[in-house]
XYZ file of C-alpha atoms in Angstrom:
687
model
C 99.707 104.949 76.611
C 103.257 105.859 77.663
C 103.374 108.164 80.677
C 104.916 111.596 79.937
C 106.214 114.117 82.460
C 103.981 117.192 82.682
C 105.622 120.478 81.662
C 104.395 124.047 82.175
C 103.557 126.046 79.073
C 106.408 128.344 77.968
C 104.013 131.275 77.589
C 102.703 130.713 81.094
C 106.286 130.473 82.376
C 107.230 133.741 80.693
C 104.124 135.460 82.082
C 104.871 134.233 85.593
C 108.573 135.159 85.287
C 107.804 138.701 84.054
C 105.278 139.319 86.806
C 107.660 138.009 89.464
C 110.500 140.125 88.015
C 108.469 143.319 88.112
C 107.240 142.534 91.579
C 110.872 142.201 92.707
C 111.765 145.516 91.006
C 108.802 147.260 92.671
C 109.870 145.787 95.968
C 113.465 146.975 95.590
C 112.441 150.502 94.541
C 109.883 150.707 97.314
C 112.503 149.534 99.809
C 115.038 152.126 98.615
C 112.573 155.001 98.773
C 111.225 153.788 102.079
C 114.813 153.920 103.414
C 115.206 157.472 102.082
C 111.925 158.543 103.629
C 112.971 156.942 106.884
C 116.285 158.826 106.819
C 114.499 162.123 106.087
C 112.040 161.473 108.902
C 114.850 160.468 111.255
C 116.824 163.615 110.347
C 113.741 165.767 110.827
C 113.029 164.135 114.170
C 116.620 164.145 115.498
C 117.615 167.705 114.382
C 115.029 170.437 113.640
C 112.426 168.887 115.856
C 114.903 168.309 118.683
C 116.098 171.902 118.277
C 112.541 173.233 118.443
C 111.897 171.170 121.544
C 115.125 172.431 123.169
C 114.268 176.091 122.293
C 110.811 175.703 123.826
C 112.351 174.212 126.949
C 114.978 177.036 127.027
C 112.310 179.699 126.730
C 110.365 178.068 129.553
C 113.534 178.050 131.693
C 114.138 181.801 131.003
C 110.506 182.555 131.881
C 110.877 180.521 135.092
C 114.046 182.499 136.015
C 112.216 185.794 135.468
C 109.329 184.583 137.619
C 111.848 183.547 140.305
C 113.312 187.066 140.199
C 109.823 188.496 140.691
C 109.233 186.183 143.657
C 112.570 187.302 145.101
C 111.524 190.941 144.926
C 108.160 190.163 146.474
C 109.515 187.855 149.220
C 108.992 188.988 152.798
C 110.709 186.111 154.575
C 113.959 184.236 154.248
C 112.093 181.019 153.297
C 110.402 182.752 150.395
C 113.778 184.119 149.274
C 115.346 180.670 149.513
C 112.485 179.124 147.460
C 112.879 181.795 144.762
C 116.643 181.215 144.631
C 116.090 177.422 144.282
C 113.658 177.919 141.369
C 116.090 180.239 139.586
C 118.982 177.802 140.096
C 117.076 174.816 138.703
C 115.875 176.772 135.667
C 119.389 178.042 135.014
C 120.846 174.529 135.170
C 118.193 173.182 132.779
C 118.810 176.124 130.395
C 122.489 175.202 130.231
C 121.502 171.570 129.369
C 119.241 172.845 126.569
C 122.130 174.864 125.117
C 124.182 171.637 125.065
C 121.345 169.928 123.131
C 121.266 172.834 120.692
C 125.011 172.559 120.111
C 124.656 168.827 119.209
C 121.456 169.046 117.112
C 121.557 172.471 115.469
C 122.222 172.286 111.716
C 122.853 176.031 111.289
C 126.100 177.995 111.874
C 127.652 177.092 115.265
C 128.191 180.810 115.936
C 124.458 181.267 116.395
C 124.546 178.934 119.399
C 127.642 180.593 120.868
C 126.207 184.097 120.519
C 122.942 183.058 122.092
C 124.795 181.295 124.926
C 126.968 184.371 125.593
C 123.852 186.555 125.647
C 122.223 184.115 128.108
C 125.296 184.133 130.368
C 125.396 187.961 130.395
C 121.679 188.188 131.207
C 121.964 185.392 133.806
C 124.912 187.099 135.535
C 122.991 190.383 135.755
C 119.989 188.439 137.076
C 122.047 186.943 139.889
C 123.497 190.377 140.649
C 120.030 191.891 140.907
C 118.816 189.098 143.203
C 121.858 189.425 145.435
C 121.282 193.228 145.724
C 117.655 192.743 146.690
C 118.563 190.052 149.197
C 121.262 192.257 150.774
C 119.184 195.445 150.865
C 115.420 195.414 150.359
C 115.485 199.104 149.684
C 117.129 198.475 146.297
C 113.998 196.743 144.913
C 112.946 199.826 142.992
C 116.394 200.126 141.484
C 116.326 196.522 140.355
C 112.834 196.964 138.880
C 114.181 199.775 136.750
C 116.987 197.510 135.457
C 114.664 194.632 134.505
C 112.413 196.864 132.431
C 112.740 196.683 128.655
C 114.704 199.930 128.662
C 116.927 198.817 131.548
C 120.229 197.053 131.331
C 118.744 193.662 132.169
C 115.918 194.235 129.683
C 118.368 195.081 126.920
C 120.433 191.966 127.568
C 117.222 189.923 127.604
C 116.227 191.379 124.225
C 119.622 190.486 122.734
C 119.277 186.943 124.143
C 115.744 186.485 122.716
C 116.951 187.812 119.361
C 119.765 185.243 119.230
C 117.400 182.435 120.266
C 114.881 183.489 117.615
C 117.626 183.346 114.994
C 118.282 179.737 116.012
C 114.536 178.999 115.957
C 114.099 180.524 112.514
C 117.064 178.633 111.096
C 115.680 175.370 112.530
C 112.276 176.060 110.955
C 113.946 176.642 107.600
C 115.779 173.318 107.943
C 112.465 171.572 108.691
C 110.929 173.079 105.574
C 113.858 171.869 103.476
C 113.535 168.334 104.853
C 109.775 168.350 104.207
C 110.269 169.463 100.619
C 112.830 166.706 100.108
C 110.303 164.170 101.441
C 107.680 165.477 99.018
C 110.119 165.046 96.146
C 110.898 161.478 97.227
C 107.172 160.721 97.417
C 106.506 162.106 93.946
C 109.491 160.234 92.518
C 108.337 156.966 94.133
C 104.783 157.413 92.853
C 106.019 158.172 89.359
C 108.309 155.148 89.274
C 105.529 152.917 90.636
C 103.035 154.169 88.039
C 105.539 153.498 85.271
C 106.271 150.001 86.573
C 102.577 149.197 87.028
C 101.853 150.343 83.506
C 104.658 148.175 82.158
C 103.503 145.175 84.238
C 99.880 145.536 83.102
C 100.925 145.936 79.479
C 103.237 142.927 79.509
C 100.816 140.782 81.561
C 97.831 141.602 79.349
C 99.872 140.857 76.234
C 101.209 137.561 77.562
C 97.860 136.465 79.002
C 96.066 137.403 75.802
C 98.467 135.274 73.785
C 98.207 132.474 76.341
C 94.402 132.666 76.421
C 94.262 132.718 72.638
C 96.455 129.622 72.489
C 94.356 127.869 75.165
C 91.054 128.789 73.500
C 92.353 127.600 70.149
C 93.391 124.243 71.629
C 90.176 123.907 73.638
C 88.002 124.758 70.625
C 89.834 122.164 68.544
C 89.425 119.513 71.275
C 85.769 120.486 71.805
C 85.033 120.187 68.089
C 86.584 116.720 67.952
C 84.744 115.655 71.126
C 81.452 116.885 69.648
C 82.027 114.886 66.471
C 82.867 111.816 68.541
C 79.733 112.346 70.640
C 77.587 112.562 67.499
C 78.780 109.128 66.379
C 81.918 109.853 64.356
C 84.126 107.213 66.001
C 87.017 108.056 63.645
C 87.262 111.667 64.908
C 90.716 112.404 66.346
C 92.436 115.520 67.696
C 95.355 117.073 65.749
C 96.386 119.569 68.446
C 100.198 119.591 68.631
C 101.644 122.172 71.017
C 104.531 122.397 73.436
C 102.241 122.382 76.436
C 99.775 120.145 78.262
C 97.184 120.369 75.474
C 99.346 118.139 73.317
C 99.321 115.519 76.082
C 95.559 116.042 76.517
C 95.099 115.592 72.777
C 97.083 112.342 72.817
C 95.094 111.124 75.836
C 91.808 111.949 74.107
C 92.896 110.121 70.949
C 93.874 107.030 72.929
C 90.598 107.165 74.874
C 88.645 107.537 71.632
C 90.492 104.561 70.167
C 89.667 102.511 73.266
C 86.004 103.508 73.087
C 85.892 102.777 69.356
C 87.444 99.388 70.015
C 84.984 98.686 72.854
C 82.037 99.708 70.671
C 83.311 97.484 67.889
C 83.800 94.600 70.341
C 80.337 95.293 71.758
C 78.892 94.920 68.273
C 80.739 91.640 67.803
C 79.507 90.443 71.215
C 75.983 91.319 70.159
C 76.355 89.226 67.008
C 77.672 86.281 69.017
C 74.924 86.665 71.635
C 72.291 86.699 68.897
C 73.803 83.555 67.385
C 73.809 81.852 70.794
C 70.111 82.530 71.312
C 68.922 81.271 67.938
C 69.376 77.553 68.593
C 68.669 75.311 71.576
C 69.581 71.918 70.145
C 73.263 71.176 70.855
C 74.150 70.193 67.274
C 72.382 73.166 65.713
C 73.880 75.487 68.356
C 77.500 74.615 67.580
C 76.833 74.469 63.834
C 75.671 78.091 64.186
C 78.332 79.240 66.676
C 81.625 77.843 65.368
C 81.577 79.524 61.901
C 80.469 82.777 63.550
C 83.298 82.674 66.128
C 85.837 81.758 63.440
C 84.686 84.634 61.235
C 84.677 87.267 64.041
C 88.099 86.220 65.378
C 89.639 85.663 61.943
C 90.318 81.982 62.694
C 90.821 79.404 59.952
C 89.969 76.386 62.123
C 87.363 75.980 64.859
C 86.347 72.840 66.731
C 84.347 71.935 69.825
C 85.003 68.858 71.971
C 82.409 67.729 74.531
C 83.032 65.550 77.590
C 81.760 61.987 77.374
C 81.313 60.829 80.967
C 81.123 57.177 79.977
C 84.545 57.150 78.248
C 85.951 60.036 80.360
C 87.293 61.747 77.258
C 86.674 64.852 75.173
C 85.222 63.826 71.829
C 84.953 66.005 68.739
C 81.365 67.189 68.484
C 81.619 69.612 65.541
C 84.389 71.362 63.597
C 85.001 73.943 60.870
C 87.999 73.727 58.530
C 89.136 70.236 59.585
C 89.152 66.928 57.715
C 88.100 63.610 59.185
C 91.718 62.370 59.320
C 92.636 65.113 61.799
C 89.819 64.280 64.215
C 91.172 63.061 67.563
C 89.723 62.448 71.011
C 91.446 63.647 74.186
C 91.521 62.034 77.617
C 89.808 63.995 80.380
C 91.798 62.224 83.079
C 95.231 62.898 81.531
C 94.728 65.779 79.066
C 97.479 66.418 76.546
C 98.445 68.980 73.955
C 96.772 72.354 73.855
C 93.945 70.959 76.024
C 96.161 70.203 79.037
C 96.507 73.651 80.704
C 93.030 74.680 79.597
C 91.393 71.709 81.362
C 93.656 71.925 84.431
C 93.388 75.694 85.035
C 89.832 76.069 83.641
C 91.014 79.293 81.989
C 91.419 80.457 78.389
C 94.856 79.550 77.020
C 96.755 80.942 74.030
C 99.719 79.292 72.341
C 101.851 81.795 70.394
C 104.925 81.728 68.158
C 104.464 78.122 67.092
C 107.651 76.965 65.228
C 107.524 75.550 61.707
C 108.632 72.067 62.804
C 105.787 71.784 65.328
C 103.395 68.853 65.613
C 100.537 71.347 65.725
C 99.406 70.822 62.154
C 95.891 70.597 60.800
C 94.756 68.770 57.726
C 92.452 70.849 55.575
C 91.048 70.392 52.124
C 93.900 72.602 50.881
C 96.572 70.601 52.681
C 98.280 70.734 56.043
C 98.540 74.151 57.695
C 100.683 75.258 60.597
C 98.832 77.725 62.795
C 100.708 80.668 64.246
C 98.483 80.907 67.317
C 95.926 78.608 68.983
C 93.323 79.760 71.512
C 91.655 77.117 73.688
C 88.408 78.054 75.480
C 87.097 75.871 78.361
C 83.327 75.395 78.579
C 82.467 75.399 82.298
C 79.378 74.138 84.094
C 79.648 74.376 87.902
C 83.463 74.662 87.657
C 83.605 71.447 85.612
C 85.109 71.548 82.103
C 82.319 69.932 80.090
C 83.786 70.914 76.767
C 86.566 72.762 74.957
C 86.484 75.078 71.926
C 89.739 75.286 69.972
C 90.423 78.163 67.555
C 93.505 78.310 65.323
C 94.809 81.050 63.036
C 97.693 81.265 60.582
C 98.173 84.897 61.710
C 98.595 86.542 65.086
C 95.288 87.187 66.822
C 94.362 90.834 67.122
C 93.719 92.492 70.485
C 90.086 92.869 69.451
C 89.718 89.126 68.883
C 91.296 88.265 72.253
C 89.181 90.801 74.160
C 86.064 89.499 72.376
C 86.836 85.912 73.441
C 87.442 86.892 77.067
C 84.308 89.102 77.183
C 81.928 86.435 75.830
C 83.407 83.572 77.867
C 80.922 83.818 80.778
C 77.973 84.271 78.414
C 79.169 81.313 76.338
C 79.447 79.142 79.470
C 75.923 80.060 80.573
C 74.475 79.374 77.140
C 76.355 76.062 76.760
C 75.046 75.025 80.173
C 71.505 75.614 78.924
C 72.145 73.819 75.622
C 73.658 70.778 77.350
C 70.841 70.793 79.889
C 68.370 70.794 77.001
C 70.333 67.926 75.486
C 69.975 65.991 78.725
C 66.286 66.879 78.856
C 65.847 65.441 75.390
C 67.406 62.182 76.562
C 65.239 62.198 79.686
C 62.232 63.034 77.558
C 62.728 59.889 75.477
C 63.133 57.839 78.648
C 60.103 59.498 80.242
C 58.056 58.829 77.142
C 58.931 55.143 77.373
C 58.228 55.119 81.109
C 54.981 57.004 80.474
C 53.755 54.236 78.217
C 54.653 51.695 80.863
C 52.930 53.747 83.574
C 49.859 54.141 81.417
C 49.564 50.370 81.168
C 50.091 50.079 84.910
C 47.472 52.777 85.541
C 44.957 50.857 83.476
C 45.651 47.766 85.543
C 45.441 49.781 88.780
C 42.205 51.398 87.617
C 40.697 47.991 86.979
C 41.876 46.821 90.405
C 40.487 49.996 91.955
C 37.084 49.398 90.383
C 37.159 45.832 91.647
C 38.142 47.019 95.149
C 35.364 49.618 95.119
C 32.917 46.925 94.131
C 34.192 44.669 96.914
C 34.070 47.572 99.376
C 30.483 48.299 98.365
C 29.628 44.648 98.813
C 31.301 44.742 102.235
C 29.344 47.817 103.266
C 26.068 46.316 102.039
C 26.879 43.068 103.813
C 27.623 44.887 107.089
C 24.464 46.935 106.762
C 22.318 43.896 106.007
C 23.933 41.851 108.754
C 23.427 44.709 111.226
C 19.716 44.848 110.394
C 19.449 41.083 110.570
C 21.212 40.926 113.955
C 19.461 43.856 115.630
C 16.013 42.199 115.616
C 17.023 38.983 117.481
C 19.332 40.965 119.770
C 16.533 43.310 120.749
C 14.390 40.230 121.495
C 17.183 38.682 123.574
C 17.649 41.919 125.533
C 13.878 42.310 126.090
C 13.378 38.668 127.121
C 16.426 38.652 129.405
C 15.082 41.784 131.088
C 11.640 40.249 131.444
C 13.096 37.046 132.909
C 15.283 39.083 135.222
C 12.233 40.815 136.644
C 9.848 37.793 136.788
C 12.090 34.907 137.873
C 13.616 36.535 140.916
C 13.436 34.131 143.856
C 11.829 31.531 141.568
C 14.903 29.785 140.243
C 18.304 28.907 141.562
C 20.453 31.953 142.403
C 23.323 30.777 140.211
C 20.996 30.438 137.226
C 19.384 33.784 138.029
C 22.812 35.493 138.035
C 23.255 34.570 134.352
C 20.273 36.727 133.299
C 21.991 40.176 133.888
C 25.098 38.875 132.067
C 22.937 37.911 129.093
C 21.240 41.347 129.073
C 24.532 43.268 129.485
C 26.324 41.359 126.736
C 23.321 41.753 124.472
C 23.362 45.529 124.934
C 27.096 45.594 124.316
C 26.682 43.565 121.144
C 23.846 45.904 120.057
C 26.148 48.894 120.542
C 28.777 47.256 118.359
C 26.193 46.500 115.662
C 24.915 50.114 115.811
C 28.481 51.414 115.352
C 28.984 49.141 112.358
C 25.672 50.292 110.918
C 26.539 53.968 111.404
C 29.971 53.468 109.871
C 28.532 51.644 106.869
C 26.069 54.492 106.274
C 28.883 57.064 106.361
C 31.122 54.963 104.107
C 28.363 54.421 101.581
C 27.533 58.114 101.488
C 23.941 57.568 102.609
C 24.318 59.629 105.787
C 22.071 62.737 105.773
C 22.354 65.924 107.851
C 19.339 67.394 109.622
C 20.073 70.960 110.757
C 18.299 72.524 113.732
C 18.955 75.171 116.367
C 20.498 73.549 119.469
C 21.880 74.616 122.840
C 25.352 72.967 123.223
C 25.429 73.736 126.956
C 22.192 71.856 127.625
C 23.178 68.819 125.516
C 26.577 68.518 127.244
C 25.031 68.739 130.713
C 22.415 66.092 129.800
C 25.151 63.729 128.563
C 27.192 64.295 131.717
C 24.138 63.481 133.874
C 23.599 60.289 131.862
C 27.254 59.214 132.182
C 27.692 60.319 135.802
C 26.941 56.797 137.182
C 29.937 55.432 135.235
C 32.166 58.166 136.717
C 30.828 57.557 140.219
C 31.334 53.802 139.876
C 35.037 54.383 138.952
C 35.373 57.161 141.574
C 36.266 59.699 138.807
C 35.455 63.418 139.003
C 33.379 64.561 135.993
C 33.636 68.373 135.693
C 31.949 70.728 133.237
C 33.244 74.274 132.531
C 30.791 76.178 130.366
C 30.039 79.946 130.297
C 26.713 80.823 131.884
C 25.422 82.483 128.733
C 26.195 80.905 125.379
C 24.526 81.490 122.035
C 22.628 78.734 120.321
C 24.069 77.298 117.125
C 22.738 75.550 114.027
C 23.922 71.979 113.443
C 22.720 68.357 113.416
C 21.673 67.671 117.033
C 21.791 63.898 116.739
C 25.303 63.834 115.320
C 26.522 66.484 117.777
C 25.130 64.433 120.644
C 26.734 61.256 119.198
C 30.161 63.007 118.938
C 30.082 64.380 122.495
C 28.768 61.110 124.005
C 31.569 59.204 122.271
C 34.296 61.626 123.435
C 33.070 61.767 127.068
C 32.428 58.021 127.245
C 35.881 57.304 125.802
C 37.503 59.609 128.386
C 35.666 57.804 131.232
C 36.470 54.410 129.711
C 40.255 54.977 129.591
C 40.552 56.811 132.938
C 40.989 54.756 136.108
C 41.575 57.626 138.538
C 41.619 61.386 138.564
C 39.129 63.397 136.556
C 37.486 64.049 133.225
C 36.830 67.696 132.378
C 34.683 69.187 129.585
C 35.452 72.827 128.686
C 33.371 74.792 126.179
C 35.012 77.892 124.632
C 32.715 79.997 122.438
C 34.026 81.859 119.383
C 32.343 83.982 116.774
C 30.030 81.626 114.788
C 31.874 78.569 116.197
C 32.665 76.670 119.372
C 35.633 74.748 120.754
C 35.035 71.876 123.171
C 37.974 70.288 125.019
C 37.470 66.857 126.646
C 40.495 66.193 128.851
C 41.226 63.225 131.087
C 43.930 61.886 133.366
C 43.810 58.428 131.837
C 46.345 56.111 130.291
C 47.221 58.453 127.400
C 48.311 57.472 123.904
C 51.802 56.691 122.611
C 53.129 59.214 120.090
C 53.501 56.622 117.327
C 49.802 55.659 117.683
C 48.395 59.217 117.516
C 48.344 59.231 113.689
C 46.132 56.110 113.651
C 43.801 56.909 116.544
C 40.996 58.034 114.204
C 41.346 55.100 111.796
C 38.432 52.647 111.676
C 38.796 49.386 113.578
C 41.889 50.834 115.227
C 42.915 51.373 118.866
C 46.241 52.360 120.442
C 47.453 48.748 120.444
C 46.201 45.165 120.902
C 46.642 45.319 124.692
C 44.272 48.290 124.866
C 41.635 46.380 122.934
C 41.996 43.421 125.270
C 41.806 45.553 128.456
C 38.999 47.946 127.490
C 37.204 46.226 124.577
C 35.511 48.000 121.685
C 35.589 47.836 117.915
C 37.742 50.896 117.309
C 34.943 52.632 115.339
C 33.861 55.236 117.912
C 36.511 57.900 117.225
C 36.469 57.182 113.470
C 32.671 57.791 113.355
C 32.967 60.853 115.619
C 35.582 62.531 113.370
C 33.617 61.658 110.195
C 30.490 63.224 111.755
C 32.514 66.319 112.794
C 33.848 66.774 109.278
C 30.362 66.235 107.800
C 29.240 69.154 109.999
C 32.117 71.378 108.788
C 34.392 70.850 111.812
C 37.135 68.523 112.999
C 38.541 66.668 116.015
C 42.187 66.823 117.125
C 44.044 65.093 119.920
C 46.973 65.782 122.245
C 48.236 63.113 124.592
C 51.051 62.194 126.973
C 51.327 58.524 128.012
C 50.378 57.883 131.661
C 49.404 61.585 132.019
C 46.245 61.970 129.967
C 44.702 63.116 126.721
C 42.825 66.127 125.366
C 40.341 65.647 122.512
C 39.257 68.959 120.965
C 36.131 69.409 118.831
C 35.993 72.456 116.508
C 32.507 73.073 115.125
C 31.060 75.982 113.148
C 27.458 77.077 113.180
C 25.759 76.338 109.858
C 23.765 78.873 107.845
C 20.234 77.930 106.885
């Protein structure tokens, strides 16, 4: 859309201009009349009002002079006379000033002021004469009183003076009335002119605004109707509002927006078709057989081809095409791409070649002959930023904007779907390989199964042999131990001491050999699955203390401290007493066996329905690499340990197997040359 400069509606401009014009006219008229009113007020204030003020002041001065004359006649001392004279003098001086004000402010005939001033001077002169007579001779007071009466000479002059002053006062009042009437006329004229102007402004404004509103409503209704049609699904609805104001621009904007939306909806429908086509097939061949004709049809392309990367040859090979003959099929190098593939593979972005000349090498052989495309669009197929394929579309006409937008919009979706299709293709290849390997593994499994059965049979034979041998060896060993004990007791002091010293060695080695045979017998029973569990209620505290008492001589002989930490009150538990005793005896005996100095400590920690027993020692410890094998049968830390301390390596293996038969387990923690901690976890069984 080309940007246009906004312009104000002509009707709105006229309305604004008219209103501003009338506001200016009202302002000018109001200013003129306000000036006239100000002049009238100023004239009223500076002339009639000033005259009235001066007359009031003059009358007050005359009254003051008369009162001074009275004080003069009543004075009894010179001071009182002097005070009266001073009052009269001040009032007389102020009266003269007031006459000067009247001369400058009076709007009536000047003769009125002169006559009044002459009358004042005549009365004032007689007043001074009377005061001087009284001051010179107090006996003339009565004579002066007669003169100041209304019928006396002074009273007559005073009457003439008041008459002249009243004439001035009356004339001033008349002037004030005239000025007031003029102000009233100005007010009425201003109000009339303002009413007329307001009426004209309202009439013009209402007319202009009505026309403007009608034009706006007409344009808005037209735009609203079109928008409603567009909302209801009529994508072809367009506005035909053409005015000289902003609504024309709004109409054009709406039409362009509607066209964009219609185009987007159309493209969305095309994308939906492509997406549906992408989802229909999973096999690579079927996928591109479905997709290429659909893409060619929706973009109005005459030729469509897809090239996939062959990692073995490092080239893009034609996988499927539409509209091409076999003679035009070429492969392209992935290492040094050429032609329309070059920029597409290098930039990994969609490329378009336009305005292809007629003498170009870009020709395609079709069943109808060679064609020269006008435009070619090359689409890279990306998997993890690697171009695994390229789709090439060619058209004998210029591609529309819709076709280009469609290609760009579906590019990411196409990449994701191609990634899945190629992954499925790889899975198919792997599936064939796996099927072959599966057959091989099946044969191997059969062989392993046969070997397993043979090993189980051999293992069973081994277990039976060990069990039988143990039974066969126990009887003579018990006889050897019994006879060596009997000889040890009966031949003391009867044979040579050196020969006698061999008897305890025979008995001790016999017992040791019997222990080994018993371990082998126990292990063979567990391995063969013939071991049974006999549950009973036991007291772990009592059993542990009994074992410690039994093994205390070994600790004392090695000068090792054997400590037991068990709560005073501990609940009984249900388990196999014999196996529990065997486990604890093995753990404590092992700790004493591999400890040369320090201590062995047994700690019982009760839990709800279970117990934890820690057997810690300060012995030789176990290397970290041997911890994983410490519970294996016939295994000890290393060969040197076996040589130093002896044993078959079955004790811990049997102990852990017993613990697991009872629903528990044994763990170990160890630091070489510091010591070890074997922990038995055992739950109470439910009978």
